[in-house]
Coordinates of C-alpha atoms and ligand atoms in Angstrom, one line a residue:
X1 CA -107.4 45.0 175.3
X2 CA -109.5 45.9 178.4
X3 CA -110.7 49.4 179.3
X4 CA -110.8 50.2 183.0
X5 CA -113.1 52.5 183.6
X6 CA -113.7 54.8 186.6
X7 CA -117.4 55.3 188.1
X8 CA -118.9 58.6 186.9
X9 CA -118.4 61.5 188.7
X10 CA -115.0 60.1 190.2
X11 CA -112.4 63.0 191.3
X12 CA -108.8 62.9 189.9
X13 CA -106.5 65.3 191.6
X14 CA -103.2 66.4 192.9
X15 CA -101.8 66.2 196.2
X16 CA -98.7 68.4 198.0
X17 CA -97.9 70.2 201.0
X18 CA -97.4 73.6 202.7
X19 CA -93.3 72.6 204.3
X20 CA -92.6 70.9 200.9
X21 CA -93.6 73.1 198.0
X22 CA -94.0 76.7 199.1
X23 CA -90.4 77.7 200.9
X24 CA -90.5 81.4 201.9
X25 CA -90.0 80.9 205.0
X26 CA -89.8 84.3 206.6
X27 CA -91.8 85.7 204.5
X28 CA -95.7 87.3 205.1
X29 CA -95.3 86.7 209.4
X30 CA -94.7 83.3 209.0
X31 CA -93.3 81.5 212.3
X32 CA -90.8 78.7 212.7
X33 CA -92.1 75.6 212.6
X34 CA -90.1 72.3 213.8
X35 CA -89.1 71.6 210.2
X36 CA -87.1 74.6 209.9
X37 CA -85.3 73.3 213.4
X38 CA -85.2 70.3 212.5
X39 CA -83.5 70.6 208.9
X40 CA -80.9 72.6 211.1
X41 CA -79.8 69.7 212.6
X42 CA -76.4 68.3 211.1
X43 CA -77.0 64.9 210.0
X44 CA -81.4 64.5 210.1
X45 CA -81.6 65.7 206.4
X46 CA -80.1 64.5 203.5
X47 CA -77.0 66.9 202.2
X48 CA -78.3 69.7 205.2
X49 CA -81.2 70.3 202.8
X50 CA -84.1 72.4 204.1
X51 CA -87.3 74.0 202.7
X52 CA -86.7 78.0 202.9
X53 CA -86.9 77.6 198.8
X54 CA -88.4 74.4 198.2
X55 CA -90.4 75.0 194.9
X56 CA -91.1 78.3 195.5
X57 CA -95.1 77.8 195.4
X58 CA -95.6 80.6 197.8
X59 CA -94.7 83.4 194.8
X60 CA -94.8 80.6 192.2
X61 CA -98.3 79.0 192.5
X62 CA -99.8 81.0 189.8
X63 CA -98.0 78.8 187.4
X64 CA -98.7 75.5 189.6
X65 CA -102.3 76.2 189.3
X66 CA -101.0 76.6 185.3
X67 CA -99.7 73.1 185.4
X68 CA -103.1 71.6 187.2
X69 CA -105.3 73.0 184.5
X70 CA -103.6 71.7 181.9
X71 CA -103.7 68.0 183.4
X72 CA -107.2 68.9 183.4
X73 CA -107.6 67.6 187.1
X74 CA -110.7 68.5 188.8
X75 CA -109.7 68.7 192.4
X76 CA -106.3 69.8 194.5
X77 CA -105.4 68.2 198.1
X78 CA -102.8 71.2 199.4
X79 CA -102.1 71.9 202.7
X80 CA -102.1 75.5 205.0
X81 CA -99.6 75.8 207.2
X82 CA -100.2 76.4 210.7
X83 CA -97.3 78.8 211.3
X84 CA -98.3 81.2 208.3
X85 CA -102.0 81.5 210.0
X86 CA -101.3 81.8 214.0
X87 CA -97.0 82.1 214.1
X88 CA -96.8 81.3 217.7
X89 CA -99.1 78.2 217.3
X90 CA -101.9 79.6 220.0
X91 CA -101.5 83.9 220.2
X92 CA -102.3 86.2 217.4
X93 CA -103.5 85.6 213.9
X94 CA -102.0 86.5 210.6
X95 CA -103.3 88.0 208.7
X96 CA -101.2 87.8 205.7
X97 CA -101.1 83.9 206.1
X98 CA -104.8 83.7 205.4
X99 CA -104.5 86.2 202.6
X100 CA -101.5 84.1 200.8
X101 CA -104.2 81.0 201.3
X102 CA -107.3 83.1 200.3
X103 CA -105.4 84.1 196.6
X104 CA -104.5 80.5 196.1
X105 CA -108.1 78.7 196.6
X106 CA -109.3 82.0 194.5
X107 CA -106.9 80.9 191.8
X108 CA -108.1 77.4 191.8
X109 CA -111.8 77.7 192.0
X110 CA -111.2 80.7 189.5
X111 CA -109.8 77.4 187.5
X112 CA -112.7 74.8 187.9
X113 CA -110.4 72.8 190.8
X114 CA -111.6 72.0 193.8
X115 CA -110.1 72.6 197.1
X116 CA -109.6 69.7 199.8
X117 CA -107.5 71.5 202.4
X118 CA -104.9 69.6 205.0
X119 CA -104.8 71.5 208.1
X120 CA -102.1 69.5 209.2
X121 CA -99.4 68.0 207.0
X122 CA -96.6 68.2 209.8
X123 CA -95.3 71.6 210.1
X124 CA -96.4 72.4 213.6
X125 CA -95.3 76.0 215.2
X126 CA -92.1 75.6 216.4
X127 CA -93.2 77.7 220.0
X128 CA -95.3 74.7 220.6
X129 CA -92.9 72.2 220.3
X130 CA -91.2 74.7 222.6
X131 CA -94.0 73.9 225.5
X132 CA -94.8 70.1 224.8
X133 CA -95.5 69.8 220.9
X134 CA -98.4 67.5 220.9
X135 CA -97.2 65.5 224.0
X136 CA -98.9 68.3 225.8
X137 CA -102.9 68.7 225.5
X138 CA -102.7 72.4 225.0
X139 CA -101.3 71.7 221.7
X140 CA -104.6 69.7 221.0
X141 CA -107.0 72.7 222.3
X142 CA -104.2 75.1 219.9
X143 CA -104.7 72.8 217.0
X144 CA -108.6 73.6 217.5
X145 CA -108.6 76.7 217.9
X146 CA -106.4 77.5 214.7
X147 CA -108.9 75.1 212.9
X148 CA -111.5 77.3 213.9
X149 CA -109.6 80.1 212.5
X150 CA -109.5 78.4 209.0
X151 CA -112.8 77.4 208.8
X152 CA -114.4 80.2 209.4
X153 CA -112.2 82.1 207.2
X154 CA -112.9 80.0 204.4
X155 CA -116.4 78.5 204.7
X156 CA -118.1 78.2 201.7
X157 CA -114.8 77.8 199.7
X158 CA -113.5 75.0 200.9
X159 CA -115.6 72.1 201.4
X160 CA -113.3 69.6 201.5
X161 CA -111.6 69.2 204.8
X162 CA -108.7 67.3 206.3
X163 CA -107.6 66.6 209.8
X164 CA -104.6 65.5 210.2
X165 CA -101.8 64.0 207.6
X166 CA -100.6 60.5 208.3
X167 CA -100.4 60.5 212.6
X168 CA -98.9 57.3 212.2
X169 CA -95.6 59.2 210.8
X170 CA -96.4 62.5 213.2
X171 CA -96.4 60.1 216.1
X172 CA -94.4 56.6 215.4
X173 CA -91.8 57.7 212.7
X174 CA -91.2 61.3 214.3
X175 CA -91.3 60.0 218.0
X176 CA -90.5 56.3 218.3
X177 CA -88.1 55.9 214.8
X178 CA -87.2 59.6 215.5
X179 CA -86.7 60.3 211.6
X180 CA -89.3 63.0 211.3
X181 CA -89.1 66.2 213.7
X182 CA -89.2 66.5 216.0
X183 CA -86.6 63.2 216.3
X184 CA -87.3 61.5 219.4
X185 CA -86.9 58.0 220.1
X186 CA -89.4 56.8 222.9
X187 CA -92.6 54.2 222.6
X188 CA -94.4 56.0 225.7
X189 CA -93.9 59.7 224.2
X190 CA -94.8 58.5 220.4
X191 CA -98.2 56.1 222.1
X192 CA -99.4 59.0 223.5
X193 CA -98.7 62.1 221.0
X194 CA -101.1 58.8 218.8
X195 CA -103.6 59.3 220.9
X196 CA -103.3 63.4 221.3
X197 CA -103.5 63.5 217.7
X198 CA -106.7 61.7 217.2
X199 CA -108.5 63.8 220.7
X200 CA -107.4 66.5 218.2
X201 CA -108.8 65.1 215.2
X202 CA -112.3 64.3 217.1
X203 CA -112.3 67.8 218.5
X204 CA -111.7 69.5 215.9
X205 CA -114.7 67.3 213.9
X206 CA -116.9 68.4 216.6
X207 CA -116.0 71.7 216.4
X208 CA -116.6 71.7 212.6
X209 CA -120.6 70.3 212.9
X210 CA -120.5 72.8 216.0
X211 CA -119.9 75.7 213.8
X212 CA -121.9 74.2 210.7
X213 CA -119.4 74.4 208.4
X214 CA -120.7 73.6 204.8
X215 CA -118.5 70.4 203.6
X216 CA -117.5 67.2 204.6
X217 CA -114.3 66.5 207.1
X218 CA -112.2 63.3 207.1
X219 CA -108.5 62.2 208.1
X220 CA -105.8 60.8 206.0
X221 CA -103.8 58.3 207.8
X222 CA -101.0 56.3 205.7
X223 CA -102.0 52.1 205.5
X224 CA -99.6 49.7 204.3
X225 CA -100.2 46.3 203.4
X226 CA -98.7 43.3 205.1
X227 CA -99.0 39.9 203.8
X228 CA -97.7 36.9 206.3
X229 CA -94.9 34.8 204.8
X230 CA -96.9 31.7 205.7
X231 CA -100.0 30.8 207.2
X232 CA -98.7 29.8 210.0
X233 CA -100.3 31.1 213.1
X234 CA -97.3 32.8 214.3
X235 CA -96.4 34.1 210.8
X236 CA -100.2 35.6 210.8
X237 CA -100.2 37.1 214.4
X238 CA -96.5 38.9 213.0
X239 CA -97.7 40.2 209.9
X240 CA -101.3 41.4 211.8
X241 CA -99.4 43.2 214.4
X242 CA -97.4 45.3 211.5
X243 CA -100.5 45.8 209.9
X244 CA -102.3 47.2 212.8
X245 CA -99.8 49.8 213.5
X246 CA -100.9 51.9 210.7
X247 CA -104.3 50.4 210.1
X248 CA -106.3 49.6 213.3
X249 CA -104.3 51.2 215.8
X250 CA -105.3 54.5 213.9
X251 CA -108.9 53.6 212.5
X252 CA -110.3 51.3 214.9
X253 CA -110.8 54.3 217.8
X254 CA -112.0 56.2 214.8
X255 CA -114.7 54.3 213.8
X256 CA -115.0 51.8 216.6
X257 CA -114.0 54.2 219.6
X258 CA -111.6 52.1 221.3
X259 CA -107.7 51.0 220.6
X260 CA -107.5 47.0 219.1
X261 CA -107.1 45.4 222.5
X262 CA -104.5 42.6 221.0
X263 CA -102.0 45.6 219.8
X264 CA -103.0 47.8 223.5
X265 CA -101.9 44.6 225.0
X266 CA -98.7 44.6 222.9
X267 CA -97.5 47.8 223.6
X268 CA -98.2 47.4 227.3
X269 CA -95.8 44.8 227.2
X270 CA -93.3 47.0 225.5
X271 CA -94.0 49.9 228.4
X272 CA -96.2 51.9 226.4
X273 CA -99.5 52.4 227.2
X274 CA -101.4 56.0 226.0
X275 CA -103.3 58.1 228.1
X276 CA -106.7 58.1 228.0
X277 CA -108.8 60.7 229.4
X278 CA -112.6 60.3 230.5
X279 CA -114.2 61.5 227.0
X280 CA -111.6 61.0 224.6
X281 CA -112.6 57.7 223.3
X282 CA -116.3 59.2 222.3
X283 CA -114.6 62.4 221.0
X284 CA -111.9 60.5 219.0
X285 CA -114.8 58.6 217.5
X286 CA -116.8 61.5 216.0
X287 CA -118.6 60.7 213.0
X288 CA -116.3 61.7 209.7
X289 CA -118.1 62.1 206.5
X290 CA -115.0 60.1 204.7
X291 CA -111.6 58.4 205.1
X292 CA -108.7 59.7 203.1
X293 CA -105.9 56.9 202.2
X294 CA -102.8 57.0 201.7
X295 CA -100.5 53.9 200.2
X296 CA -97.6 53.5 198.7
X297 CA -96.1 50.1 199.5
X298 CA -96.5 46.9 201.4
X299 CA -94.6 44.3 202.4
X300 CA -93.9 40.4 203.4
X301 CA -93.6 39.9 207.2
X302 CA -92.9 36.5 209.1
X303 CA -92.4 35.9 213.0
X304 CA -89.3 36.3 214.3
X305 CA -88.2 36.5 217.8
X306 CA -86.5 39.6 219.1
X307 CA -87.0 41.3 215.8
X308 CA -87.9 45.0 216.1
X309 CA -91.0 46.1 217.6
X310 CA -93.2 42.9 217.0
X311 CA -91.1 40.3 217.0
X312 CA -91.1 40.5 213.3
X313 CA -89.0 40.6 210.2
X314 CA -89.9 41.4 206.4
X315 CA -88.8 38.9 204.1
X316 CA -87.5 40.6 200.7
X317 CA -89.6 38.5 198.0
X318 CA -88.2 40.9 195.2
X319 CA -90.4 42.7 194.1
X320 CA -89.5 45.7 192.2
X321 CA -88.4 48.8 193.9
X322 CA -89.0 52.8 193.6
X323 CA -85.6 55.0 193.8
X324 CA -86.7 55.5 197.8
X325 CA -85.8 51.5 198.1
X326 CA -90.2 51.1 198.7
X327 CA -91.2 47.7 197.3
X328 CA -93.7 48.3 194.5
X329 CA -96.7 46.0 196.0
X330 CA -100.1 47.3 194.0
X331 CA -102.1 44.4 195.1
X332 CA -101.7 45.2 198.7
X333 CA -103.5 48.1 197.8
X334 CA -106.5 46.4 197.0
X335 CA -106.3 44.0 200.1
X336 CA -105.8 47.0 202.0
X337 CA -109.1 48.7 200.7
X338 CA -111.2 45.8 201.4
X339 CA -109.6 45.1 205.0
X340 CA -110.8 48.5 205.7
X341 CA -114.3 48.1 203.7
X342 CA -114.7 45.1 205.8
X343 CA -113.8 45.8 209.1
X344 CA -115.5 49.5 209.1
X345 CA -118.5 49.2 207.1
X346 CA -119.3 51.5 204.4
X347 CA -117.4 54.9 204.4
X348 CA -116.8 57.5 201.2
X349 CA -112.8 56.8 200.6
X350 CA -110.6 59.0 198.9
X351 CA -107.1 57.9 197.9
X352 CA -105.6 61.5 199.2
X353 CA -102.0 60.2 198.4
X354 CA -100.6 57.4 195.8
X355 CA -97.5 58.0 193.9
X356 CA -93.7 56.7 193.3
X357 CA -90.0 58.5 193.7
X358 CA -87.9 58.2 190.5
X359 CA -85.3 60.0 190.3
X360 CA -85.3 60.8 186.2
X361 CA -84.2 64.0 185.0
X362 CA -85.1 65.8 181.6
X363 CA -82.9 64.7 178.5
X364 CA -83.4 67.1 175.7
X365 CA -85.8 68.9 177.5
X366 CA -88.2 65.4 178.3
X367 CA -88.7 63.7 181.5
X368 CA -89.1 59.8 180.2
X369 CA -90.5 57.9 183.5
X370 CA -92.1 55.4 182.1
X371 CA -91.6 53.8 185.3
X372 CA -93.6 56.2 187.1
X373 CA -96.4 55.7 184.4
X374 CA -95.9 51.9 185.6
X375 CA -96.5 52.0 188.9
X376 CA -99.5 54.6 188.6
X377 CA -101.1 52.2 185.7
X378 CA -100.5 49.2 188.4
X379 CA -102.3 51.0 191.1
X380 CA -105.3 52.2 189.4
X381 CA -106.1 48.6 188.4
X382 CA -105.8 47.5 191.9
X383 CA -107.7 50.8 193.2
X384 CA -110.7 50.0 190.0
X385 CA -110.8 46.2 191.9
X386 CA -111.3 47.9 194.7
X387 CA -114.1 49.8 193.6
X388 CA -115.7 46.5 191.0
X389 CA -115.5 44.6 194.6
X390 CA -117.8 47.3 196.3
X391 CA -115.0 49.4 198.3
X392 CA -116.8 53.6 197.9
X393 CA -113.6 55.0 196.4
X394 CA -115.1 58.4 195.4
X395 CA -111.4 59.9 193.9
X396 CA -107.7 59.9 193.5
X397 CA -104.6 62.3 194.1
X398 CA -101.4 61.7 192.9
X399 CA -98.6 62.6 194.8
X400 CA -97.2 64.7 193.8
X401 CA -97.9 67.5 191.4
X402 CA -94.4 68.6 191.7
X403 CA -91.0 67.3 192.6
X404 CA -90.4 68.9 196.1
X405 CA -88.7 68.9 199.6
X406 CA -89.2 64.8 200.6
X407 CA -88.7 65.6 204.7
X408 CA -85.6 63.8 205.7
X409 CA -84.8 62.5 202.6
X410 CA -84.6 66.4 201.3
X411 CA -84.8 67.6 197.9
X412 CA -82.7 63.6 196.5
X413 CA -86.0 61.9 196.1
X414 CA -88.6 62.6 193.6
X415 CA -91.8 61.9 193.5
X416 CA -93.3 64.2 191.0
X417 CA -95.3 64.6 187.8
X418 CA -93.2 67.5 186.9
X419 CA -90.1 67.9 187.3
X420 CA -88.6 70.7 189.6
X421 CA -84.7 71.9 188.6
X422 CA -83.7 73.2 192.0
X423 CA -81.1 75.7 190.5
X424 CA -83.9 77.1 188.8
X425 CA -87.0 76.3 189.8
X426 CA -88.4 75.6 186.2
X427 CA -91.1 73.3 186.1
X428 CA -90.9 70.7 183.3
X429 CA -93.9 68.4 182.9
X430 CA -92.8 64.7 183.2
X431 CA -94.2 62.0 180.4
X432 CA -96.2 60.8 183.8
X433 CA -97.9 63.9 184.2
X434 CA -99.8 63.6 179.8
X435 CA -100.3 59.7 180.9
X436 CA -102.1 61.0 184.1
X437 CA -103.5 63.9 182.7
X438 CA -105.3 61.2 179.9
X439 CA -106.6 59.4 182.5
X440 CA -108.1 62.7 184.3
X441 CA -109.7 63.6 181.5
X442 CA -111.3 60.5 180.0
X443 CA -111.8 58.8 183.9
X444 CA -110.6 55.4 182.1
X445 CA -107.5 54.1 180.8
X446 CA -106.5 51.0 178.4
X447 CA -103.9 47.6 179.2
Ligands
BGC1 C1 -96.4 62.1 203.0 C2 -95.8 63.1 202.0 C3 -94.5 62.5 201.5 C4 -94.9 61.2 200.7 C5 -93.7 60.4 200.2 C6 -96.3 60.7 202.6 O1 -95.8 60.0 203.7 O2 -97.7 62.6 203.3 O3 -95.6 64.3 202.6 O4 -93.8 63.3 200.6 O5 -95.5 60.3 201.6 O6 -92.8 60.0 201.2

């Protein structure tokens, strides 16, 4: 038996998000946001699903913050969303949205958890959309400004700040693939709402040390990881290129303050070339205090003409999948941390997402997903490798603390510890969520 054990002091937490737990919609002057268009359109949802109800967490998170403390979890990653705090996007402030978010971080530093906060986990105002959505730069100087707003309405609370959720998805999957709102499909729109989204990530960072915000700020893009089918050189320069899409594309004008000039040159080939203005490179590249990560899968890629976007094509090996059809691939997540490690130098990490859709429901009034408690055992080996290899993995969330509204997949795929009966909205704690719970609370676990 071996015991693998998690450095002192490490964080265990939760993570969710504003569109996908909290539902009341119209409620307390909340705004449209392009989810709520978005779900409206026939077809871009699973069964026409939509998150006015979701899980309810707006009247129901008294009982959420009930289901954290008895995991025994010391920290939350949550999300505010932007069109409960400034409806319009860029005019007046609400009030009543910072008071809904006031009560909640109350409740959970009245509970021992702390806060790391998401100022943008994809709901953006839908009267911004209206005028550019973050094609346009005055979305980027909104996005600031509203940042500001929460800030200084929480400093002191909250010292845990984040950016921007996964821009790879807010740009590339919402504006190339067009699965996410707001659905387009175009390389040149998607490059540059990429590079919009980090000017706004830099300027808001610079705005935070501006202010002097107590806490630390980071970002949370999603990283996959790709392994070539072959070392063959053309197999390599494939499976880099896929890689580089989520990883360097994203972290290399973060850290390094310039675009990976092999994928700039790619995408130029393809027509698509982002925008640069004189500045944004230094801006974009503002110091963070840490990197949030988030993995769930990775994959096999090996050249192939024609195919897709980089002449590529994944090669099912077989490995095991979760009920969203994602291959279960925990040592990429090791790779992954020490491709970063490497190529960016020392930099607090925190796993702000990590988790698996299956679809069990409660027999008898139990949730038995053992398969869940599989894939979470699998990672956290591969994240404590990580960490024995030297990789500054400071904690973990778990997505998700609740089954809730999965974006276009709606409310079919579940991803969390507890389970969420729609009809209802009872919360039934899953065997996943004891087994993680255990490992909260003792920061080690046995295989
Ligand atoms: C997102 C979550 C989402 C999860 C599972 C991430 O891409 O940040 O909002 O529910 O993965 O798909």
């Amino acid at each position: 038996m071996a015991i693998i054990q998690f450095p002192q002091g490490f964080i265990w937490g939760t993570a969710t998000a504003a569109y996908q737990i909290e539902g009341a919609v119209r409620e307390g002057g909340r705004g449209p946001s392009i989810w709520d268009t978005f779900c409206r359109i026939p077809g871009k949802v699973k069964n026409g699903d939509n998150g006015d109800t979701a899980c309810d967490s707006y009247h129901r998170y008294p009982e959420d913050i009930g289901l954290m403390k008895k995991l025994g979890i010391g920290a939350c990653r949550f999300s505010i969303a932007w069109p409960r705090v400034i409806p319009d996007g860029d005019g007046e402030i609400n009030p009543q949205g910072l008071k809904f978010y006031r009560d909640f971080v109350d409740g959970l530093l009245a509970a021992g958890i702390e806060p790391f906060c998401t100022l943008y986990h994809w709901d953006l105002p839908q009267a911004l959309q209206d005028k550019g959505g973050w094609a346009s730069r005055s979305t980027v100087d909104a996005f600031v400004r509203y940042a500001e707003t929460v800030f200084k309405a929480f400093d002191g609370k909250i010292k845990y700040w984040i950016t921007l959720n996964e821009p790879w998805c807010v740009s590339f999957l919402s504006n190339y693939l067009g699965v996410h709102a707001p659905g387009n499909r175009d390389l040149q729109l998607a490059a540059d709402i990429a590079h919009n989204l980090l000017v706004a990530h830099g300027k808001t960072v610079r705005r935070f040390r501006e202010l002097g915000v107590e806490g630390s700020i980071g970002i949370a893009p999603n990283v996959t990881w790709i392994e070539p089918y072959s070392t063959a050189p053309e197999d390599i320069a494939a499976a880099d290129r896929e890689r580089a899409w989520y990883v360097e594309w994203f972290m290399d004008p973060i850290f390094k303050g310039s675009y990976p000039e092999f994928m700039a040159d790619w995408f130029r080939g393809k027509g698509a070339t982002p925008k640069i203005e004189p500045g944004d490179m230094e801006c974009v590249s503002e110091k963070i205090d840490f990197l949030g990560i988030n993995y769930y899968t990775g994959n096999i890629v090996r050249h192939a003409p024609g195919g897709g976007l980089f002449d590529s094509e994944i090669v099912d090996a077989g490995h095991e999948r979760t009920d969203i059809g994602w291959p279960v691939y925990p040592e990429g997540f090791n790779r992954v941390l020490q491709f970063i490690a490497d190529r960016y130098g020392p930099v607090p990490i925190y796993i702000t997402e990590n988790g698996a859709c299956y679809n069990d429901g409660p027999e008898n009034g139990r949730v038995r997903d053992e398969t869940r408690i599989e894939y979470l055992r699998k990672h956290l080996i591969q994240l404590n490798r990580a960490i024995a290899s030297g990789v500054d993995v400071r904690g973990y969330f778990v997505w998700s603390l609740l089954d809730n509204f999965e974006w276009a997949e709606g409310y079919a795929m579940r991803f969390g510890l507890t389970h969420v009966d729609y009809r209802t909205l009872a919360r039934t704690p899953k065997d996943s969520f004891y087994w993680y719970g255990s490992v909260a609370q003792n920061n080690r676990f046995e295989v």
